[in-house]
Coordinates of C-alpha atoms in Angstrom, one line a residue:
Chain W
M109 CA -8.0 -23.5 -36.5
K110 CA -10.4 -21.1 -35.0
Q111 CA -9.4 -22.5 -31.5
K112 CA -5.6 -21.7 -32.4
I113 CA -6.5 -18.1 -33.2
K114 CA -8.4 -17.8 -30.1
Y115 CA -5.5 -19.0 -28.2
F116 CA -3.3 -16.8 -29.9
W117 CA -5.2 -13.8 -29.0
A118 CA -5.2 -15.0 -25.5
T119 CA -1.6 -15.7 -25.3
A120 CA -0.9 -12.1 -27.1
Y121 CA -2.9 -10.3 -24.4
I122 CA -1.2 -12.0 -21.7
A123 CA 2.1 -11.4 -23.4
V124 CA 1.6 -7.8 -23.6
L125 CA 0.7 -7.5 -20.1
V126 CA 3.4 -9.4 -18.8
T127 CA 5.9 -8.0 -21.0
G128 CA 4.4 -4.6 -20.1
T129 CA 5.1 -5.2 -16.3
L130 CA 8.3 -6.7 -16.6
F131 CA 9.9 -4.2 -19.3
H132 CA 7.6 -1.1 -19.2
Q133 CA 11.0 1.1 -18.1
Q134 CA 13.1 -0.4 -20.8
V135 CA 10.6 0.3 -23.4
S136 CA 9.8 3.4 -22.1
D137 CA 13.7 4.4 -22.1
I138 CA 13.5 3.7 -25.8
F139 CA 10.8 6.1 -27.0
R140 CA 11.0 8.8 -24.2
F141 CA 13.1 12.0 -24.9
H142 CA 16.0 11.8 -22.4
V143 CA 16.8 14.6 -20.0
D144 CA 20.1 13.9 -18.4
V145 CA 20.6 15.9 -14.8
K146 CA 23.7 16.1 -13.1
T147 CA 23.1 16.2 -9.1
M148 CA 24.6 16.7 -5.9
T149 CA 23.8 16.5 -2.1
P150 CA 24.4 19.8 -0.3
E151 CA 26.6 19.9 2.9
L152 CA 25.7 21.5 6.1
M153 CA 28.3 24.3 6.9
T154 CA 28.4 27.4 9.0
I155 CA 28.9 31.0 7.8
Q156 CA 29.8 33.9 9.5
D157 CA 27.6 36.9 8.6
K158 CA 28.0 40.4 9.3
M159 CA 25.0 42.6 9.9
Q160 CA 23.4 45.6 11.2
T161 CA 20.5 45.6 13.8
K162 CA 18.5 48.2 15.4
E163 CA 19.0 47.6 19.3
M164 CA 19.7 51.2 21.1
G165 CA 20.8 52.5 17.9
W166 CA 22.3 50.8 14.6
I167 CA 24.9 48.4 15.9
N168 CA 26.9 45.8 13.7
V169 CA 26.6 42.4 15.0
E170 CA 28.5 39.3 13.7
R171 CA 26.4 35.9 13.8
K172 CA 27.1 32.2 12.7
E173 CA 24.5 31.1 10.4
P174 CA 24.1 27.1 9.4
C175 CA 23.5 27.1 5.5
Y176 CA 24.1 24.9 2.7
C177 CA 26.6 25.5 0.0
I178 CA 25.7 24.9 -3.7
P179 CA 27.1 26.2 -7.1
N180 CA 25.6 29.3 -8.5
Q181 CA 24.5 27.6 -11.7
A182 CA 22.0 25.3 -9.8
V183 CA 20.1 28.6 -8.4
E184 CA 17.8 30.4 -10.7
Q185 CA 15.8 33.4 -9.5
N186 CA 15.8 32.0 -6.2
Q187 CA 14.6 28.8 -7.1
I188 CA 16.2 25.2 -7.3
Y189 CA 15.5 22.1 -8.9
Y190 CA 16.1 18.7 -7.2
A191 CA 15.6 15.1 -8.2
E192 CA 13.3 12.9 -6.3
K193 CA 13.1 9.1 -6.7
K194 CA 9.5 7.8 -7.2
N195 CA 9.5 4.2 -6.1
E196 CA 6.7 1.8 -7.5
T197 CA 6.0 -1.9 -7.3
F198 CA 7.5 -2.6 -10.6
G199 CA 10.1 -0.1 -11.0
S200 CA 11.4 3.4 -10.0
Y201 CA 12.1 6.7 -11.7
Y202 CA 13.3 10.1 -11.1
V203 CA 11.4 13.4 -11.2
V204 CA 12.7 16.8 -10.6
K205 CA 10.7 19.3 -8.5
K206 CA 11.2 23.0 -8.0
S207 CA 11.8 24.5 -4.6
D208 CA 12.0 28.4 -3.4
V209 CA 15.2 28.9 -1.6
T210 CA 16.6 31.8 0.6
I211 CA 20.0 32.8 0.0
L212 CA 22.4 34.4 2.5
K213 CA 25.1 35.0 0.6
I214 CA 26.7 34.5 -2.8
S215 CA 30.5 34.6 -3.3
D216 CA 33.2 32.6 -5.5
G217 CA 30.6 31.0 -7.8
F218 CA 28.8 29.5 -4.8
C219 CA 25.3 30.3 -3.0
Y220 CA 25.0 30.1 0.6
V221 CA 21.4 29.0 1.1
I222 CA 19.7 29.2 4.7
D223 CA 16.3 28.1 3.9
G224 CA 14.4 25.8 1.3
I225 CA 16.8 22.9 0.9
T226 CA 17.7 19.9 3.1
E227 CA 20.7 17.7 3.6
D228 CA 19.1 14.7 1.6
M229 CA 17.9 16.6 -1.6
M230 CA 19.6 15.8 -4.8
V231 CA 20.3 19.3 -6.0
V232 CA 20.3 19.5 -10.0
M233 CA 23.5 21.3 -11.1
E234 CA 23.6 20.8 -14.5
Y235 CA 21.0 19.7 -17.1
S236 CA 20.6 19.0 -20.8
N237 CA 17.5 20.5 -21.5
Q238 CA 15.0 23.2 -20.0
L239 CA 13.2 21.5 -16.9
Y240 CA 10.1 21.9 -15.5
D241 CA 8.2 20.9 -12.1
G242 CA 7.5 17.1 -12.0
M243 CA 9.6 16.7 -15.1
R244 CA 10.9 12.8 -15.6
V245 CA 14.6 12.9 -16.1
T246 CA 17.6 10.7 -15.7
V247 CA 20.0 10.9 -13.1
R248 CA 23.4 10.1 -14.5
K249 CA 25.9 11.2 -12.0
S250 CA 25.3 11.9 -8.2
E251 CA 28.0 13.2 -6.1
Chain J
M153 CA -49.5 -15.3 -38.8
K154 CA -50.1 -13.6 -35.5
I155 CA -47.2 -15.7 -33.9
R156 CA -44.8 -14.7 -36.8
L157 CA -45.7 -11.1 -36.1
M158 CA -44.8 -11.5 -32.4
K159 CA -41.7 -13.1 -33.1
S160 CA -40.7 -10.2 -35.3
I161 CA -41.6 -7.8 -32.7
V162 CA -39.8 -9.4 -30.0
I163 CA -36.6 -9.9 -32.3
V164 CA -36.8 -6.0 -33.2
F165 CA -36.9 -5.2 -29.6
L166 CA -34.0 -7.6 -28.6
V167 CA -31.9 -6.0 -31.4
M168 CA -32.6 -2.7 -30.1
I169 CA -31.9 -3.5 -26.5
S170 CA -28.5 -5.0 -27.7
V171 CA -27.9 -2.2 -29.7
L172 CA -28.4 0.2 -26.6
L173 CA -26.2 -1.9 -24.6
L174 CA -23.2 -1.7 -27.0
I175 CA -23.5 2.3 -26.9
P176 CA -21.1 2.5 -24.1
F177 CA -18.7 0.3 -25.7
F178 CA -18.8 2.3 -28.9
I179 CA -18.3 5.6 -26.9
I180 CA -15.2 4.1 -25.0
I181 CA -13.7 3.2 -28.5
T182 CA -14.3 6.5 -30.2
K183 CA -12.8 8.4 -27.0
V184 CA -9.7 6.4 -26.6
R185 CA -6.3 7.2 -28.6
L186 CA -3.4 5.2 -29.3
D187 CA -1.2 7.3 -27.2
D188 CA -3.6 6.7 -24.1
F189 CA -2.3 3.0 -24.3
Y190 CA 1.4 4.1 -24.3
Q191 CA 0.6 6.1 -21.4
L192 CA -1.0 3.5 -19.6
L193 CA 1.0 0.3 -20.4
I194 CA 4.4 2.1 -20.5
E195 CA 4.3 5.3 -18.6
K196 CA 1.9 4.8 -15.9
L197 CA 3.6 2.4 -13.3
W198 CA 0.6 2.4 -10.9
F199 CA -1.3 0.4 -13.6
Y200 CA 0.4 -2.9 -13.5
P201 CA 0.2 -3.6 -9.7
K202 CA -3.5 -2.5 -9.6
F203 CA -4.2 -4.9 -12.7
W204 CA -2.5 -7.8 -11.5
N205 CA -4.1 -7.3 -8.0
S206 CA -7.2 -7.4 -9.9
M207 CA -6.2 -10.6 -11.6
L208 CA -5.2 -12.2 -8.6
Y209 CA -8.3 -11.5 -6.8
S210 CA -10.7 -12.6 -9.6
L211 CA -9.0 -15.8 -10.7
S212 CA -8.9 -16.8 -7.0
I213 CA -12.2 -16.0 -6.4
A214 CA -13.2 -17.9 -9.6
A215 CA -11.1 -20.9 -8.9
G216 CA -12.2 -21.1 -5.2
S217 CA -15.8 -20.6 -5.7
T218 CA -16.0 -23.2 -8.7
A219 CA -14.4 -25.9 -6.3
I220 CA -16.5 -24.9 -3.4
S221 CA -19.9 -24.8 -5.2
L222 CA -19.2 -28.1 -6.8
L223 CA -18.6 -29.6 -3.5
A224 CA -21.6 -28.1 -2.0
A225 CA -23.9 -29.0 -4.9
F226 CA -22.7 -32.6 -4.6
A227 CA -23.3 -32.8 -0.9
I228 CA -26.9 -31.0 -1.5
C229 CA -28.0 -33.3 -4.6
K230 CA -26.4 -36.4 -4.1
G231 CA -26.1 -36.6 -0.2
N232 CA -29.7 -37.1 0.7
L233 CA -30.0 -34.5 3.1
R234 CA -32.9 -34.0 5.1
F235 CA -33.3 -30.4 4.7
E236 CA -32.4 -30.1 1.2
K237 CA -35.4 -28.0 0.4
I238 CA -34.8 -25.5 3.3
I239 CA -31.3 -25.1 2.1
L240 CA -32.1 -24.4 -1.3
S241 CA -34.7 -21.7 -0.3
A242 CA -31.9 -20.2 2.2
L243 CA -29.5 -20.2 -0.8
L244 CA -32.0 -18.4 -3.1
L245 CA -32.7 -16.2 -0.1
I246 CA -29.3 -15.0 0.2
M247 CA -28.6 -14.8 -3.3
L248 CA -31.2 -12.3 -3.8
M249 CA -30.1 -10.2 -0.8
P250 CA -28.5 -6.9 -2.2
L251 CA -24.6 -6.8 -1.5
Q252 CA -24.9 -3.8 0.9
T253 CA -27.0 -5.9 3.4
T254 CA -24.1 -8.8 3.8
L255 CA -21.3 -6.2 3.8
L256 CA -21.4 -5.3 7.3
P257 CA -21.7 -9.1 8.8
N258 CA -18.8 -10.0 6.2
Y259 CA -17.0 -7.0 7.7
I260 CA -17.4 -7.8 11.2
G261 CA -16.4 -11.6 10.3
I262 CA -13.4 -10.5 8.5
R263 CA -12.4 -7.9 11.3
D264 CA -12.8 -10.7 13.8
L265 CA -10.7 -12.9 12.2
K266 CA -8.0 -10.1 11.8
L267 CA -8.0 -10.3 8.0
L268 CA -8.9 -6.8 7.4
D269 CA -6.3 -5.1 5.2
T270 CA -5.3 -8.6 3.6
R271 CA -5.7 -10.1 0.3
A272 CA -7.7 -12.8 2.2
A273 CA -10.5 -10.2 2.7
M274 CA -11.0 -9.8 -0.6
V275 CA -11.1 -13.2 -1.9
L276 CA -12.8 -15.4 1.3
P277 CA -16.1 -13.8 1.4
M278 CA -16.4 -13.9 -2.5
I279 CA -15.3 -17.7 -2.7
F280 CA -18.7 -18.7 -0.6
S281 CA -21.1 -17.6 -3.5
P282 CA -24.7 -18.8 -3.2
F283 CA -25.2 -17.9 -6.9
A284 CA -22.4 -20.5 -8.0
I285 CA -23.9 -23.1 -5.6
Y286 CA -27.5 -22.5 -6.8
L287 CA -26.5 -22.9 -10.5
M288 CA -24.5 -25.8 -9.8
I289 CA -27.1 -27.4 -8.2
Q290 CA -29.5 -26.9 -10.9
Y291 CA -27.2 -28.3 -13.5
M292 CA -26.4 -31.4 -11.1
K293 CA -29.8 -32.0 -11.1
E294 CA -29.8 -32.8 -14.8
N295 CA -27.0 -35.2 -14.7
E296 CA -27.7 -38.7 -15.1
E297 CA -28.0 -40.6 -11.8
E298 CA -26.9 -44.2 -13.4
C299 CA -23.3 -42.9 -13.9
L300 CA -22.9 -42.1 -10.3
E301 CA -24.4 -45.5 -9.1
A302 CA -22.2 -47.3 -11.4
A303 CA -19.2 -45.5 -9.9
R304 CA -20.5 -46.2 -6.3
L305 CA -20.1 -50.0 -7.4
E306 CA -16.6 -49.2 -8.2
T307 CA -15.4 -47.2 -5.4
S308 CA -16.6 -45.6 -2.1
S309 CA -14.4 -42.6 -2.4
V310 CA -16.3 -39.3 -2.8
F311 CA -13.3 -37.6 -4.4
C312 CA -13.0 -40.1 -6.8
M313 CA -16.6 -40.2 -8.0
I314 CA -16.3 -36.3 -8.3
H315 CA -13.1 -36.7 -10.2
H316 CA -14.2 -39.1 -12.6
V317 CA -17.8 -39.1 -12.9
V318 CA -19.2 -35.8 -11.7
I319 CA -16.5 -33.0 -13.3
P320 CA -16.7 -34.8 -16.6
Q321 CA -20.3 -34.2 -16.9
M322 CA -20.3 -30.7 -15.3
K323 CA -17.3 -29.2 -17.6
G324 CA -19.8 -26.6 -19.2
C325 CA -21.3 -25.4 -15.8
L326 CA -18.0 -25.4 -14.2
T327 CA -16.8 -23.1 -17.1
A328 CA -19.7 -20.9 -16.7
V329 CA -19.4 -20.5 -13.0
F330 CA -15.7 -19.7 -13.5
I331 CA -16.3 -17.3 -15.8
F332 CA -19.0 -15.5 -14.1
M333 CA -17.3 -15.6 -10.7
Y334 CA -14.3 -14.3 -12.6
L335 CA -16.2 -11.1 -13.9
E336 CA -17.9 -10.5 -10.5
G337 CA -14.4 -10.6 -8.8
F338 CA -12.8 -8.2 -11.4
S339 CA -15.6 -5.6 -11.1
M340 CA -16.2 -5.9 -7.4
V341 CA -15.9 -2.2 -5.9
E342 CA -17.7 -2.2 -2.3
Q343 CA -15.7 -4.9 -1.0
S344 CA -12.2 -3.1 -1.8
L345 CA -13.5 0.2 -0.4
F346 CA -14.5 -1.5 2.8
Y347 CA -12.0 -4.2 3.5
I348 CA -8.9 -2.6 2.2
K349 CA -7.1 0.6 3.1
K350 CA -3.6 -0.1 1.9
E351 CA -3.2 1.5 -1.6
R352 CA -1.1 -1.4 -2.8
L353 CA -3.5 -4.1 -2.1
K354 CA -6.4 -2.2 -4.0
P355 CA -7.7 -3.5 -7.5
L356 CA -8.2 -1.9 -10.7
S357 CA -12.1 -1.5 -10.1
V358 CA -11.4 1.5 -7.7
I359 CA -9.2 3.2 -9.7
L360 CA -11.5 5.8 -10.9
S361 CA -11.9 7.3 -7.3
S362 CA -8.0 7.7 -7.0
L363 CA -7.2 9.0 -10.7
Q364 CA -5.8 12.6 -10.6
D365 CA -7.8 15.1 -13.1
E366 CA -4.9 15.0 -15.6
E367 CA -5.0 11.3 -15.9
K368 CA -8.8 10.9 -16.2
Y369 CA -8.5 10.7 -19.9
L370 CA -7.1 7.3 -19.3
I371 CA -10.2 5.7 -17.8
Y372 CA -11.2 4.7 -21.7
A373 CA -7.8 2.8 -22.2
I374 CA -8.3 1.1 -18.9
G375 CA -11.8 -0.1 -19.9
I376 CA -10.4 -1.4 -23.3
V377 CA -7.8 -3.3 -21.5
C378 CA -10.5 -4.9 -19.1
I379 CA -12.9 -5.4 -21.6
L380 CA -10.5 -7.2 -24.1
G381 CA -9.9 -9.6 -20.9
F382 CA -13.4 -10.6 -20.9
F383 CA -13.8 -10.9 -24.4
I384 CA -11.0 -13.2 -25.0
M385 CA -12.1 -15.3 -22.1
N386 CA -15.6 -15.2 -23.4
F387 CA -14.5 -16.3 -26.9
L388 CA -12.1 -18.9 -25.5
Y389 CA -14.8 -21.0 -23.7
E390 CA -17.8 -19.7 -25.9
E391 CA -18.7 -23.5 -26.8
E392 CA -18.5 -24.5 -23.1
L393 CA -20.6 -21.9 -21.9
E394 CA -23.1 -22.4 -24.5
A395 CA -23.3 -26.0 -23.7
G396 CA -23.3 -25.0 -19.9
L397 CA -25.9 -22.8 -19.7
G398 CA -28.2 -24.5 -22.4
K399 CA -28.7 -27.4 -20.3
L400 CA -29.7 -25.3 -17.3
K401 CA -33.4 -25.3 -16.6
L402 CA -33.6 -22.2 -14.1

């Protein structure tokens, strides 16, 4: 009987660790508060910009600027959130990171961002709860 | 009367030392919270690869060194070697050397074999353990010679003799060596720092250096998880350990 109890504890110890290894994400999903985010990948485009420059007096110039177009709601005080996939040996998860952006122009509900964003970023458009830097989220739909 | 008094003093002294040795364990228990286990076992994904690396290394080392030391002890004890005493002295000398002195030669050997940054680099040097061989030799010397002589009449195969005569007689010692080497494998630090640079191959014992400040509170939970494994192994093979070590005349 004593030996059986010892084997029970040994089996329980190994079982907890094996279950944790294989199913920790499922267990985590049960207990964790879910924050769903909707993401999009920004498209590179060119925008014509009119500006004044001081070269031998003030003159109007028109320039073509490469920029990324993202919805207005994704930008908050010149900052955006983007989802980043963290890969580990036994699973992966998404976290949101904050990034400062430089906005060239805002029009028709869209922001034209020239800096602080790249083509492979998954920019967060909508979220179900207040986000913070490094927060673990569930990416439900990616466009 | 004097002997009794001396015995009582020794017992009190030993109890005090035992209590002192238990203090770190009690500190760990008081510091750890249930939430830490949840964080460690469910939320922190880096824990499992490192834990299984440690298990893989320590089990390989334990199994390998037990097998190698059994064969080496058999050859030294029963092989009628000419330089048995010299070999024993050399083993003792190597056993007494601090780890740091053998680290560089081992490193050069592993580098020349092109095994740096592999799992074999962690396991191979530890498999050939002079401590395990010495322990096995001491135990084997106490074994009855008659059984082996009787086996020699039946077969000329050394492996048959080891399998049918030596191993059944040495179960206790084999268990003791396995557990000692498992513990040594689980707690090795220097080897993993020198032989392995890849993060994914590193064991749990070097996690302290790479833990970030906000995760430092998890070290108590890690300690408990590791200690539990040792406890369970110790309780499982308690009788074999007692039988194995009790017979030794070191």
